C-alpha cells in the first residue's frame, strides 16, 4: 500500500488491503486464546504424567499369575513369550482372555504343548515328566502327584495347543462329518480323570475360530501388501501427478477442462455400466451364480461376491442412478455452471499467483500427524499406568472370594487359613490412589483435547488459505498490491492475531463432536437392550447432532474467511458471514454448490482413471501385465488402497481449490453489496465474472 499510490476509485480495495496487512489488526477472542493455551499446557502435563506412570509393555506382552510379562526382553522370561493356562475349561471364551484373567493359574512358557499327557502318566516316565515340567512351577522335587496337584504346581493334564495372540489355546479341528477334534482325537481325559468329548472344549474357545479366520485374512492382506507395496506407491505417484497436471490445466484451460471433465466422468461411468452388464451376462451360464447375497452371507474371500450375478446387478443399478443424476443436474443447472466455471477460472488465476498454496496441505497433514501421534501415545500410557491388582480365586465356597490380596504373604494370611484351596492370582491393572481414581477423567481430557487440537489445525489451514486468496481478490492491481509471500503473511497474521478466534470456533465444533462420541458410546452399551423408545431417541439425537456438526463446520469455514479479511472476532465474523450468505441464499444454494459439485467430479475423474488402471493391472485382465503383476491372495487389497489413496491425494489438491472458491465467493458477494459499478465504487471482480453476471463498471468521468 505504501509503495504506490492507489487510484481514487480503488478506495474500497485499499481499505480491505490495509485490513489484510499485519499492521492494522488487534488480537481477537483473547479470553479463548488464554483458555486454549492453558489447556494445551495442561495437555502437556497430562502427557508427562502418563509417560511417567504408564507402561506400554502391558499392551504388548501377556501377563502371568504373578503379574510378570511373558517374553519381555532383558528379563528371565525373555525366552518364554507364550502364556499357558492350567485349566482352559474355566475360561468362558478366548475373547475374555484378551482382557481379563481366568480363575486358573497362568504361567509363561517357551512353546505350547503339542501332545496329550496327564500328570499321573507322565510322573512314571522320566522323559515324559521332564517334558511336563516345562508347564509347571518350580519346587517339584520330592513331591508326589497328589502333593503337586494339591499345591497347584502343575496342571492335571496337557492338551495339544496352538499359540494365538501369544496365548496357548487347544488345537481344535473338525472332521468331514462335523465332529469336533482336539489333536486329531474326538475325546480326551479331563483334569478330573473323566473321558469327555472334544466338543466340550468349544465353550472355552468358541470365539477363537472367527478370530483366527480374521487373523488369517489379516496375514494374507499383509502378505499382499509386501508383494505389491511398490506398485501401490507407483499408483499413488501417478494419482499425484494427474492431480497436479489437472490443477495446472485448470489454470490455463479452466472452461475446456471443466466440460472435458464432465464428459469424461459420464463416459467413465457409462463404461462401468457396460463392463458390469457384460459380467452380469457372462455369469448367466455359470453354476451357483444365481445365489443371492443374503444366502451367501459374509465371506472373508471377497472375490466370491464377484461370481454372483446379484453383485453386478447392484453395481449396474448404482452406476445408472449416478449417471442419471449427473445428466439431470447438467441439464437444469447449465446456466449456473457457466458462472461456476467463471468462478473456477478466477480461482485458477488466484492459485497461479499463490502456487505455494498447493503444498500447504502437506503442512496441515504434518501438524495433524503430530496431534494424532501425541493423542495415541498418551492414550496408551494412560491406559497402562495402573498397578497390578491380585484377588482371591477359588473353586469352592469361600467368604474371601474375589477380595484383594497380596501374593507375598498370602500363604500365611487368614484368607488362606479359612480357604485352604484358594489362590492369590493376578486379576487386572487398577489402583486406589488419587491419580488412578481420576484416570477416566484424564482419558476424557485426552480425547477432548485431541478433537480441539485437530480442529484447530484444520481451522488454521482454512484461515491461512482464505487470507492469501482474499489478498488476491481485493488487490486492484495484481500482483503488485498483493503481499510478497501471501501464504506466509496470512499464516503469521492468523497465529499472531487470531489464535483466539481459531480456538473459539474449534472449541464449539469439538464440544459437538464429543457429544456425538458419547451418544455412540451409549448406543453401543445399549445394543443388547430391547427398549425401542430408547433406541429411537438415541437415533434422533445422533441425527440431530450430525446435522448440527455439519452446520457448525459450514459456519466456521465462512467465519474464518471473514476473520481473515476484516480481522474481527469470531462471533461478529460468523454473524456477518451468515447474514451475507442468507441475503444471497439462491446464489449459495446453487452457484457455490455447483462449483463444489464440479470439483467433486474432478476428484471422481482422477480416482476413476487411477482405479480402472489399478483394476486391470492387479486383476491380470490385461495380457500385457500378466507377468508383471504380483501374485496376490486378494487383488482387491492393492486396488482399494490405490483408490482410497488417490482420493485422499486428489482431495488434498482440490481442498485448496475449494477453499479458494469459497473465499472468492464470499469476496464476490461482498463486492456486489459494497459496490455498484460506478466510478466511485467500481466492482473489483474480474471482467469474466462481470460479463457472466451482465454487469460492468462505468468509465471514469473525463476531467
XYZ file of C-alpha atoms in Angstrom:
703
model
C 0.000 0.000 0.000
C 2.835 2.344 0.830
C 4.839 1.537 -2.306
C 2.431 3.017 -4.808
C -0.494 5.403 -4.979
C -3.804 3.537 -5.280
C -6.259 5.211 -7.680
C -9.211 7.046 -6.147
C -11.704 4.520 -7.443
C -9.826 1.785 -5.548
C -10.791 3.159 -2.108
C -12.726 0.050 -1.053
C -9.945 -2.208 -2.283
C -7.388 -0.087 -0.467
C -9.279 -0.256 2.862
C -9.638 -4.028 2.680
C -5.995 -4.480 1.683
C -4.996 -2.403 4.705
C -7.122 -4.681 6.899
C -5.288 -7.651 5.365
C -1.930 -6.207 6.386
C -0.053 -7.086 9.570
C -0.145 -3.562 10.936
C -3.846 -2.768 11.163
C -5.178 -5.558 13.358
C -5.725 -6.347 17.000
C -5.928 -9.655 18.811
C -9.385 -11.253 18.740
C -11.102 -13.529 21.287
C -8.290 -13.109 23.814
C -10.126 -14.990 26.590
C -10.489 -18.101 24.418
C -6.850 -17.762 23.358
C -5.726 -17.765 27.007
C -8.019 -20.722 27.768
C -6.619 -22.655 24.820
C -3.013 -22.012 25.913
C -3.824 -23.132 29.485
C -5.496 -26.304 28.172
C -2.507 -27.063 25.944
C -0.166 -26.662 28.940
C -2.455 -28.979 30.899
C -2.401 -31.438 27.994
C 1.398 -31.442 28.084
C 1.262 -32.021 31.860
C -1.131 -34.962 31.374
C 1.228 -36.423 28.773
C 4.241 -36.112 31.085
C 2.284 -37.673 33.966
C 1.079 -40.527 31.766
C 4.564 -41.185 30.397
C 5.985 -41.297 33.921
C 3.289 -43.696 35.207
C 2.416 -45.787 32.151
C 3.989 -48.989 30.915
C 3.225 -49.959 27.271
C 4.566 -53.451 27.941
C 1.155 -54.257 29.426
C -0.301 -53.916 25.923
C 2.479 -55.790 24.139
C 3.115 -58.726 26.482
C 0.665 -61.150 28.168
C 0.823 -61.307 31.965
C 1.120 -64.436 34.116
C -0.466 -65.056 37.525
C 2.332 -63.130 39.238
C 1.892 -60.040 37.057
C 5.122 -60.704 35.142
C 5.413 -60.026 31.403
C 5.928 -63.041 29.142
C 8.681 -62.601 26.548
C 9.902 -59.234 27.802
C 13.468 -58.559 26.697
C 16.053 -58.298 29.467
C 14.104 -60.443 31.973
C 14.270 -64.163 32.928
C 11.068 -64.655 30.923
C 12.595 -63.337 27.698
C 12.688 -66.841 26.181
C 9.115 -67.611 27.312
C 6.820 -65.432 25.171
C 3.624 -67.540 25.420
C 1.015 -67.705 28.174
C -0.197 -71.170 29.244
C -3.451 -71.824 31.174
C -3.543 -74.723 33.648
C -7.251 -75.402 33.027
C -8.672 -73.786 29.882
C -12.140 -75.167 30.694
C -12.537 -72.487 33.370
C -12.315 -69.744 30.783
C -15.569 -68.576 29.223
C -14.043 -67.632 25.850
C -10.706 -66.518 24.389
C -12.117 -63.044 23.791
C -12.430 -62.667 27.569
C -8.871 -63.861 27.948
C -7.633 -60.985 25.806
C -8.619 -58.561 28.558
C -9.473 -60.352 31.797
C -7.912 -63.172 33.791
C -9.282 -66.697 34.075
C -9.782 -68.246 37.545
C -6.890 -70.622 36.884
C -3.123 -70.473 37.175
C -1.273 -68.992 34.216
C 2.433 -69.161 33.514
C 4.848 -68.150 30.786
C 6.181 -70.976 28.600
C 8.608 -71.262 25.719
C 6.159 -73.142 23.487
C 2.684 -74.600 23.717
C 2.172 -78.319 24.464
C 1.840 -80.433 21.327
C 0.641 -83.764 22.772
C -1.902 -85.337 25.124
C -0.412 -86.054 28.515
C -1.633 -86.427 32.108
C 0.458 -85.729 35.172
C -0.286 -89.193 36.560
C 1.136 -90.973 33.481
C 3.979 -88.532 32.913
C 5.165 -88.891 36.539
C 6.003 -92.544 35.985
C 8.149 -91.827 32.881
C 11.339 -89.824 33.301
C 11.392 -88.372 29.768
C 7.688 -87.531 29.816
C 7.974 -85.871 33.226
C 10.950 -83.821 32.018
C 8.761 -82.524 29.169
C 5.845 -81.990 31.575
C 7.965 -79.793 33.858
C 8.077 -77.122 31.147
C 4.460 -76.350 32.054
C 4.855 -76.499 35.840
C 6.064 -74.208 38.576
C 9.317 -74.743 40.415
C 9.736 -76.868 43.560
C 8.566 -80.284 42.309
C 11.471 -82.294 43.675
C 10.438 -84.944 46.194
C 6.708 -84.330 45.870
C 4.112 -86.930 44.960
C 1.456 -86.451 42.299
C -1.164 -85.760 44.952
C 1.012 -83.147 46.643
C 1.797 -81.485 43.293
C -1.874 -81.206 42.353
C -2.889 -80.067 45.850
C -0.250 -77.304 45.763
C -1.270 -76.273 42.252
C 2.264 -76.589 40.912
C 1.293 -78.420 37.712
C -1.806 -78.784 35.515
C -3.603 -82.103 35.802
C -3.187 -82.678 32.045
C -1.876 -81.176 28.834
C -3.795 -80.707 25.593
C -2.320 -80.180 22.115
C -2.410 -76.402 21.719
C -1.513 -73.672 19.259
C -0.325 -70.129 20.023
C -2.811 -67.344 19.347
C -2.256 -63.717 20.441
C 0.686 -65.078 22.477
C -1.604 -67.448 24.378
C -1.933 -71.242 24.179
C -5.387 -72.438 23.094
C -6.464 -76.052 22.373
C -5.786 -77.080 18.770
C -9.394 -77.669 17.790
C -10.298 -79.160 14.421
C -13.280 -80.590 12.597
C -13.691 -83.794 10.598
C -15.734 -84.052 7.421
C -18.771 -85.259 9.315
C -18.702 -82.187 11.528
C -17.163 -83.985 14.517
C -15.014 -81.699 16.700
C -11.476 -82.923 17.418
C -8.562 -81.808 19.532
C -5.169 -83.030 18.389
C -6.953 -85.331 15.871
C -8.831 -87.083 18.719
C -12.538 -86.730 19.332
C -12.251 -87.462 23.080
C -9.840 -86.614 25.871
C -9.376 -87.298 29.567
C -10.117 -84.153 31.536
C -8.385 -82.712 34.590
C -10.528 -84.869 36.899
C -9.789 -88.126 35.041
C -13.130 -88.292 33.212
C -13.396 -89.053 29.473
C -15.043 -86.162 27.645
C -15.842 -85.165 24.069
C -13.625 -82.629 22.340
C -16.686 -80.505 21.629
C -16.803 -79.655 25.351
C -13.737 -77.503 24.791
C -15.655 -75.301 22.379
C -17.197 -73.454 25.335
C -13.698 -72.331 26.291
C -12.655 -71.296 22.789
C -15.954 -70.655 20.987
C -14.875 -67.320 19.526
C -11.377 -68.434 18.548
C -12.463 -69.768 15.135
C -13.830 -66.432 13.949
C -10.887 -64.517 15.351
C -8.362 -66.940 13.869
C -10.018 -66.658 10.449
C -9.879 -62.893 10.719
C -6.232 -63.155 11.703
C -5.511 -65.408 8.716
C -7.214 -62.911 6.415
C -5.170 -60.130 8.016
C -1.970 -62.098 7.418
C -2.894 -62.670 3.773
C -3.638 -58.964 3.378
C -0.271 -58.174 4.948
C 1.438 -60.567 2.507
C -0.372 -58.867 -0.382
C 0.955 -55.515 0.797
C 4.505 -56.875 0.971
C 4.152 -58.159 -2.602
C 2.551 -55.037 -4.079
C 3.642 -52.048 -1.981
C 5.896 -50.618 -4.680
C 3.132 -50.899 -7.312
C 0.749 -49.199 -4.876
C 3.312 -46.440 -4.411
C 3.596 -46.043 -8.191
C -0.207 -45.786 -8.435
C -0.282 -43.069 -5.763
C 2.507 -41.158 -7.513
C 0.503 -41.363 -10.757
C -2.540 -40.006 -8.878
C -0.454 -37.122 -7.535
C 0.927 -36.300 -10.984
C -2.548 -36.428 -12.552
C -3.923 -34.183 -9.797
C -1.096 -31.691 -10.249
C -1.500 -31.795 -14.037
C -5.230 -31.266 -13.617
C -4.651 -28.186 -11.445
C -2.135 -26.762 -13.924
C -4.504 -27.320 -16.847
C -7.307 -25.633 -14.911
C -5.013 -22.619 -14.612
C -4.944 -22.132 -18.382
C -7.917 -24.109 -19.725
C -10.480 -23.956 -16.928
C -13.580 -23.777 -19.161
C -12.466 -26.531 -21.523
C -11.203 -28.708 -18.668
C -14.493 -28.494 -16.779
C -16.528 -29.620 -19.786
C -13.967 -32.302 -20.685
C -14.082 -33.449 -17.063
C -17.874 -33.665 -17.129
C -17.879 -35.638 -20.389
C -15.134 -37.980 -19.187
C -16.956 -38.670 -15.901
C -20.098 -39.545 -17.864
C -18.077 -41.792 -20.182
C -16.224 -43.488 -17.298
C -19.495 -44.228 -15.501
C -21.022 -45.387 -18.794
C -18.079 -47.731 -19.344
C -18.566 -49.036 -15.804
C -22.203 -49.803 -16.560
C -21.205 -51.560 -19.798
C -18.496 -53.626 -18.079
C -20.827 -54.645 -15.231
C -23.504 -55.607 -17.785
C -21.022 -57.842 -19.638
C -20.010 -59.518 -16.376
C -23.670 -59.977 -15.454
C -24.431 -61.639 -18.802
C -21.302 -63.825 -18.729
C -22.274 -65.271 -15.335
C -25.680 -66.385 -16.641
C -24.469 -69.877 -17.512
C -22.105 -70.256 -14.532
C -23.265 -72.670 -11.835
C -24.106 -71.100 -8.490
C -24.126 -67.552 -9.838
C -27.820 -67.103 -9.032
C -27.222 -67.344 -5.282
C -28.397 -64.178 -3.533
C -26.118 -62.055 -1.369
C -28.383 -62.739 1.609
C -27.997 -66.511 1.212
C -24.239 -66.185 0.686
C -23.711 -64.234 3.901
C -20.390 -62.742 4.945
C -17.307 -64.232 3.251
C -13.698 -63.410 4.119
C -12.729 -64.005 0.481
C -14.392 -61.025 -1.192
C -13.669 -62.373 -4.667
C -16.539 -64.819 -4.075
C -19.006 -61.941 -4.421
C -17.725 -61.206 -7.928
C -19.040 -64.603 -9.052
C -22.596 -63.709 -8.026
C -24.892 -62.096 -10.606
C -26.688 -60.077 -7.949
C -23.437 -58.237 -7.130
C -23.019 -56.985 -10.692
C -26.725 -56.128 -10.896
C -26.305 -53.934 -7.808
C -23.294 -52.238 -9.438
C -25.331 -51.575 -12.612
C -28.227 -50.010 -10.665
C -25.958 -47.794 -8.541
C -23.926 -46.552 -11.512
C -27.053 -45.949 -13.587
C -28.616 -43.844 -10.814
C -25.412 -41.791 -10.504
C -25.289 -41.316 -14.276
C -28.905 -40.129 -14.470
C -28.433 -37.712 -11.543
C -25.344 -36.150 -13.140
C -27.049 -35.729 -16.521
C -30.183 -34.160 -14.967
C -28.071 -31.748 -12.905
C -26.178 -30.696 -16.021
C -29.417 -30.068 -17.932
C -31.156 -27.974 -15.260
C -28.087 -26.116 -13.974
C -26.361 -25.344 -17.263
C -26.623 -21.553 -16.779
C -25.284 -21.712 -13.239
C -22.462 -23.929 -14.463
C -21.269 -21.063 -16.662
C -20.981 -18.791 -13.605
C -19.304 -21.610 -11.664
C -16.796 -22.045 -14.493
C -16.029 -18.317 -14.346
C -15.504 -18.645 -10.590
C -13.209 -21.638 -11.139
C -11.267 -19.645 -13.723
C -10.839 -16.862 -11.184
C -9.730 -19.435 -8.604
C -7.223 -20.788 -11.126
C -5.786 -17.307 -11.607
C -5.579 -16.845 -7.829
C -3.772 -20.162 -7.363
C -1.469 -19.182 -10.205
C -0.352 -16.171 -8.135
C -0.215 -18.258 -4.919
C 1.262 -21.553 -6.134
C 2.687 -22.322 -2.687
C -0.915 -22.870 -1.534
C -0.946 -26.225 -3.354
C 1.679 -27.541 -0.941
C 0.141 -26.080 2.221
C -1.945 -29.263 2.846
C 1.379 -31.046 3.500
C 1.966 -28.684 6.430
C -1.564 -29.321 7.719
C -1.047 -33.072 7.323
C 2.221 -32.879 9.309
C 0.544 -30.967 12.152
C -2.389 -33.411 12.212
C 0.061 -36.334 12.304
C 1.739 -34.803 15.368
C -1.634 -34.301 17.080
C -2.763 -37.877 16.329
C 0.575 -39.367 17.426
C 0.557 -37.399 20.708
C -3.028 -38.460 21.436
C -2.346 -42.140 20.653
C 0.847 -42.329 22.726
C -0.773 -40.529 25.660
C -3.829 -42.811 25.490
C -1.632 -45.928 25.558
C 0.408 -44.675 28.508
C -2.718 -43.619 30.415
C -4.375 -46.995 29.845
C -1.247 -48.824 31.073
C -0.488 -46.666 34.111
C -2.444 -48.814 36.577
C -0.919 -51.041 39.250
C -1.262 -54.850 39.338
C -4.226 -55.984 41.456
C -4.323 -59.514 42.910
C -7.527 -61.245 44.018
C -8.509 -64.458 45.730
C -9.589 -67.202 43.294
C -11.073 -70.479 44.498
C -13.128 -73.396 43.222
C -15.125 -73.994 46.429
C -17.255 -71.684 48.544
C -15.188 -69.016 50.257
C -16.111 -65.774 52.008
C -12.964 -64.087 50.707
C -13.606 -64.922 47.048
C -12.598 -62.099 44.666
C -11.189 -59.984 47.509
C -7.908 -58.132 47.015
C -4.870 -59.996 48.352
C -1.086 -59.756 48.496
C 0.740 -62.721 46.908
C 3.872 -62.175 49.026
C 2.202 -63.051 52.344
C -0.943 -64.833 51.159
C 0.245 -68.302 52.237
C 0.373 -67.145 55.874
C -2.720 -64.932 55.772
C -6.096 -65.594 57.420
C -7.676 -65.827 53.952
C -5.550 -68.870 53.126
C -6.259 -70.379 56.525
C -10.032 -70.120 56.077
C -9.979 -71.152 52.404
C -7.177 -73.681 52.043
C -7.765 -74.293 48.324
C -7.814 -70.599 47.372
C -5.066 -68.873 45.379
C -3.908 -65.272 45.164
C -3.700 -64.586 41.432
C -3.153 -61.526 39.294
C -6.578 -60.150 38.308
C -6.151 -56.866 36.444
C -4.449 -53.500 36.496
C -6.010 -50.817 38.683
C -5.221 -48.633 41.679
C -6.674 -46.721 44.611
C -4.568 -43.546 44.516
C -5.944 -40.126 43.535
C -4.272 -40.482 40.138
C -5.961 -43.822 39.467
C -9.362 -42.569 40.655
C -9.305 -39.734 38.104
C -7.758 -41.804 35.313
C -11.031 -41.940 33.366
C -11.239 -38.157 33.563
C -7.711 -37.851 32.202
C -8.617 -40.156 29.303
C -11.660 -37.988 28.551
C -9.467 -34.876 28.715
C -7.044 -36.532 26.285
C -9.841 -37.271 23.803
C -11.351 -33.792 24.117
C -8.013 -32.026 23.590
C -7.370 -34.297 20.613
C -10.561 -33.070 18.937
C -9.823 -29.468 19.896
C -6.242 -29.523 18.579
C -7.198 -31.372 15.382
C -9.990 -28.881 14.657
C -7.639 -26.005 15.469
C -5.084 -27.253 12.927
C -7.795 -27.600 10.278
C -9.117 -24.123 11.088
C -5.615 -22.650 10.867
C -5.253 -24.078 7.366
C -8.612 -22.669 6.292
C -7.893 -19.180 7.628
C -4.377 -19.137 6.162
C -5.591 -20.030 2.682
C -8.546 -17.645 2.978
C -6.252 -14.721 3.845
C -3.927 -15.474 0.950
C -6.726 -15.711 -1.632
C -8.589 -12.679 -0.229
C -5.455 -10.584 -0.753
C -5.619 -11.626 -4.417
C -9.277 -10.691 -4.892
C -9.122 -7.250 -3.285
C -5.838 -6.269 -4.942
C -6.695 -3.619 -7.530
C -3.503 -4.287 -9.468
C -2.449 -7.939 -9.363
C 0.095 -8.954 -8.203
C 1.581 -5.550 -7.286
C -0.907 -4.911 -4.459
C -0.510 -8.445 -3.068
C 1.951 -9.394 -0.288
C 5.276 -10.790 -1.495
C 4.572 -14.167 0.199
C 0.785 -14.424 0.646
C 0.753 -17.811 2.422
C 3.449 -16.947 4.973
C 1.950 -13.497 5.529
C -1.508 -14.967 6.102
C -0.152 -17.732 8.380
C 1.728 -15.220 10.530
C -1.314 -12.940 10.706
C -3.589 -15.818 11.739
C -1.295 -17.029 14.528
C -0.364 -13.559 15.763
C -3.813 -12.011 15.954
C -6.490 -14.682 15.557
C -5.401 -17.695 17.620
C -8.318 -16.950 19.956
C -10.837 -16.936 17.100
C -9.442 -20.204 15.778
C -9.621 -21.727 19.262
C -13.189 -20.428 19.750
C -14.529 -21.935 16.530
C -12.721 -25.244 17.001
C -13.913 -25.438 20.644
C -17.576 -25.211 19.608
C -17.059 -27.922 16.985
C -15.129 -30.134 19.447
C -17.920 -29.985 22.047
C -20.441 -31.178 19.461
C -18.107 -33.970 18.312
C -17.563 -35.119 21.912
C -21.333 -35.274 22.424
C -21.597 -37.388 19.269
C -18.894 -39.736 20.600
C -20.760 -40.085 23.911
C -24.001 -40.840 22.061
C -22.244 -43.541 20.029
C -20.801 -44.991 23.248
C -24.228 -45.053 24.922
C -25.746 -46.636 21.813
C -23.030 -49.312 21.846
C -23.714 -50.082 25.517
C -27.468 -50.363 24.906
C -27.220 -52.676 21.903
C -28.322 -55.668 23.963
C -31.462 -53.967 25.242
C -34.822 -54.214 23.538
C -36.108 -50.763 24.518
C -37.303 -49.380 21.170
C -38.151 -45.989 22.645
C -34.565 -45.513 23.851
C -33.177 -46.640 20.508
C -35.458 -44.218 18.658
C -34.463 -41.340 20.953
C -30.757 -42.094 20.500
C -31.191 -42.321 16.744
C -32.893 -38.909 16.677
C -30.204 -37.366 18.879
C -27.401 -38.768 16.710
C -29.104 -37.481 13.574
C -29.638 -34.015 15.082
C -26.060 -33.679 16.285
C -24.744 -34.932 12.946
C -26.694 -32.173 11.200
C -25.550 -29.660 13.824
C -21.914 -30.637 13.274
C -22.247 -30.133 9.512
C -23.899 -26.743 10.068
C -21.189 -25.603 12.515
C -18.466 -26.671 10.077
C -20.137 -24.585 7.368
C -20.477 -21.555 9.671
C -16.897 -21.904 10.965
C -15.426 -22.135 7.485
C -17.099 -18.900 6.360
C -16.403 -17.193 9.685
C -12.671 -17.891 9.290
C -12.803 -16.290 5.835
C -14.380 -13.140 7.267
C -11.856 -13.068 10.125
C -9.040 -13.370 7.581
C -10.444 -10.449 5.548
C -11.579 -7.944 8.185
C -9.818 -9.072 11.383
C -12.973 -9.028 13.539
C -13.697 -11.509 16.337
C -15.220 -14.922 15.677
C -18.834 -14.195 16.675
C -19.015 -10.987 14.663
C -17.424 -12.649 11.653
C -19.744 -15.658 11.914
C -22.758 -13.334 12.115
C -21.602 -11.249 9.144
C -20.850 -14.337 7.052
C -24.157 -15.995 7.952
C -26.329 -12.977 7.088
C -24.299 -12.290 3.954
C -24.973 -15.837 2.790
C -28.640 -15.654 3.808
C -29.088 -12.456 1.761
C -27.726 -14.394 -1.213
C -29.332 -17.737 -0.439
C -30.077 -18.625 -4.054
C -26.503 -17.995 -5.127
C -25.235 -20.018 -2.151
C -27.593 -22.921 -2.762
C -26.939 -23.066 -6.481
C -23.722 -21.377 -7.525
C -21.467 -22.410 -4.644
C -22.772 -25.969 -4.566
C -22.491 -26.315 -8.334
C -18.841 -25.307 -8.013
C -18.349 -27.896 -5.254
C -20.061 -30.448 -7.489
C -17.703 -29.687 -10.385
C -14.678 -30.019 -8.107
C -16.088 -33.304 -6.831
C -16.344 -34.513 -10.425
C -12.659 -33.671 -10.805
C -11.785 -35.845 -7.812
C -14.096 -38.560 -9.116
C -12.407 -38.469 -12.508
C -8.915 -38.808 -11.041
C -9.982 -41.651 -8.753
C -11.831 -43.354 -11.631
C -8.860 -43.198 -14.014
C -6.358 -44.465 -11.454
C -8.843 -47.056 -10.131
C -9.527 -48.507 -13.595
C -5.813 -48.716 -14.306
C -5.213 -50.425 -10.942
C -8.085 -52.874 -11.549
C -6.800 -54.052 -14.921
C -3.217 -54.234 -13.651
C -3.690 -56.141 -10.365
C -6.513 -58.393 -11.597
C -4.448 -59.578 -14.556
C -7.238 -58.804 -17.044
C -4.702 -57.308 -19.476
C -2.327 -59.854 -21.024
C 0.497 -57.318 -21.263
C 0.563 -57.107 -17.429
C 0.112 -60.820 -16.653
C 3.801 -61.456 -15.988
C 4.375 -58.068 -14.355
C 1.535 -58.011 -11.833
C 2.320 -59.670 -8.461
C 0.614 -62.884 -7.355
C -1.883 -61.913 -4.656
C -4.396 -63.604 -2.365
C -6.860 -60.735 -2.770
C -6.227 -58.446 -5.727
C -8.831 -56.032 -4.350
C -6.449 -55.110 -1.492
C -4.000 -53.015 -3.574
C -6.864 -51.763 -5.783
C -8.804 -50.465 -2.786
C -5.637 -48.979 -1.291
C -4.812 -47.157 -4.535
C -8.396 -45.897 -4.902
C -8.592 -44.589 -1.320
C -5.081 -43.119 -1.519
C -5.867 -41.466 -4.853
C -8.998 -39.897 -3.397
C -7.063 -38.526 -0.414
C -4.368 -37.114 -2.711
C -6.920 -35.565 -5.063
C -8.858 -34.243 -2.072
C -5.672 -32.614 -0.749
C -5.143 -30.708 -4.003
C -8.794 -29.864 -4.568
C -9.321 -28.773 -0.947
C -7.070 -25.814 -1.748
C -9.201 -25.142 -4.820
C -12.399 -25.453 -2.763
C -11.102 -23.037 -0.122
C -10.078 -20.620 -2.875
C -13.528 -20.825 -4.470
C -15.297 -20.312 -1.118
C -13.102 -17.311 -0.305
C -13.571 -15.726 -3.705
C -17.296 -16.471 -3.497
C -17.652 -14.542 -0.219
C -15.496 -11.733 -1.600
C -17.665 -11.794 -4.714
C -20.837 -11.379 -2.603
C -19.207 -8.586 -0.582
C -18.181 -6.906 -3.823
C -21.742 -6.974 -5.130
C -23.102 -5.446 -1.907
C -20.358 -2.852 -1.326
C -20.043 -1.606 -4.901
C -22.395 -0.623 -7.688
C -20.077 -0.310 -10.677
C -19.858 3.496 -10.510
C -16.582 5.372 -10.781
C -16.615 5.924 -7.017
C -17.426 2.312 -6.191
C -16.335 0.045 -9.032
C -16.653 -3.724 -8.920
C -13.375 -5.456 -8.045
C -14.309 -8.778 -9.678
C -12.698 -9.878 -12.906
C -14.012 -8.957 -16.338
C -15.110 -12.570 -16.879
C -17.389 -12.520 -13.821
C -18.738 -9.097 -14.821
C -19.582 -10.440 -18.257
C -21.303 -13.576 -16.964
C -23.360 -11.530 -14.473
C -24.231 -8.900 -17.131
C -22.619 -6.173 -15.066
C -19.979 -3.623 -15.927
C -18.017 -0.775 -14.419
C -18.847 2.719 -15.594
C -15.933 4.637 -17.060
C -14.374 7.488 -15.106
C -15.770 10.940 -15.980
C -13.469 12.999 -18.171
C -11.641 15.818 -16.394
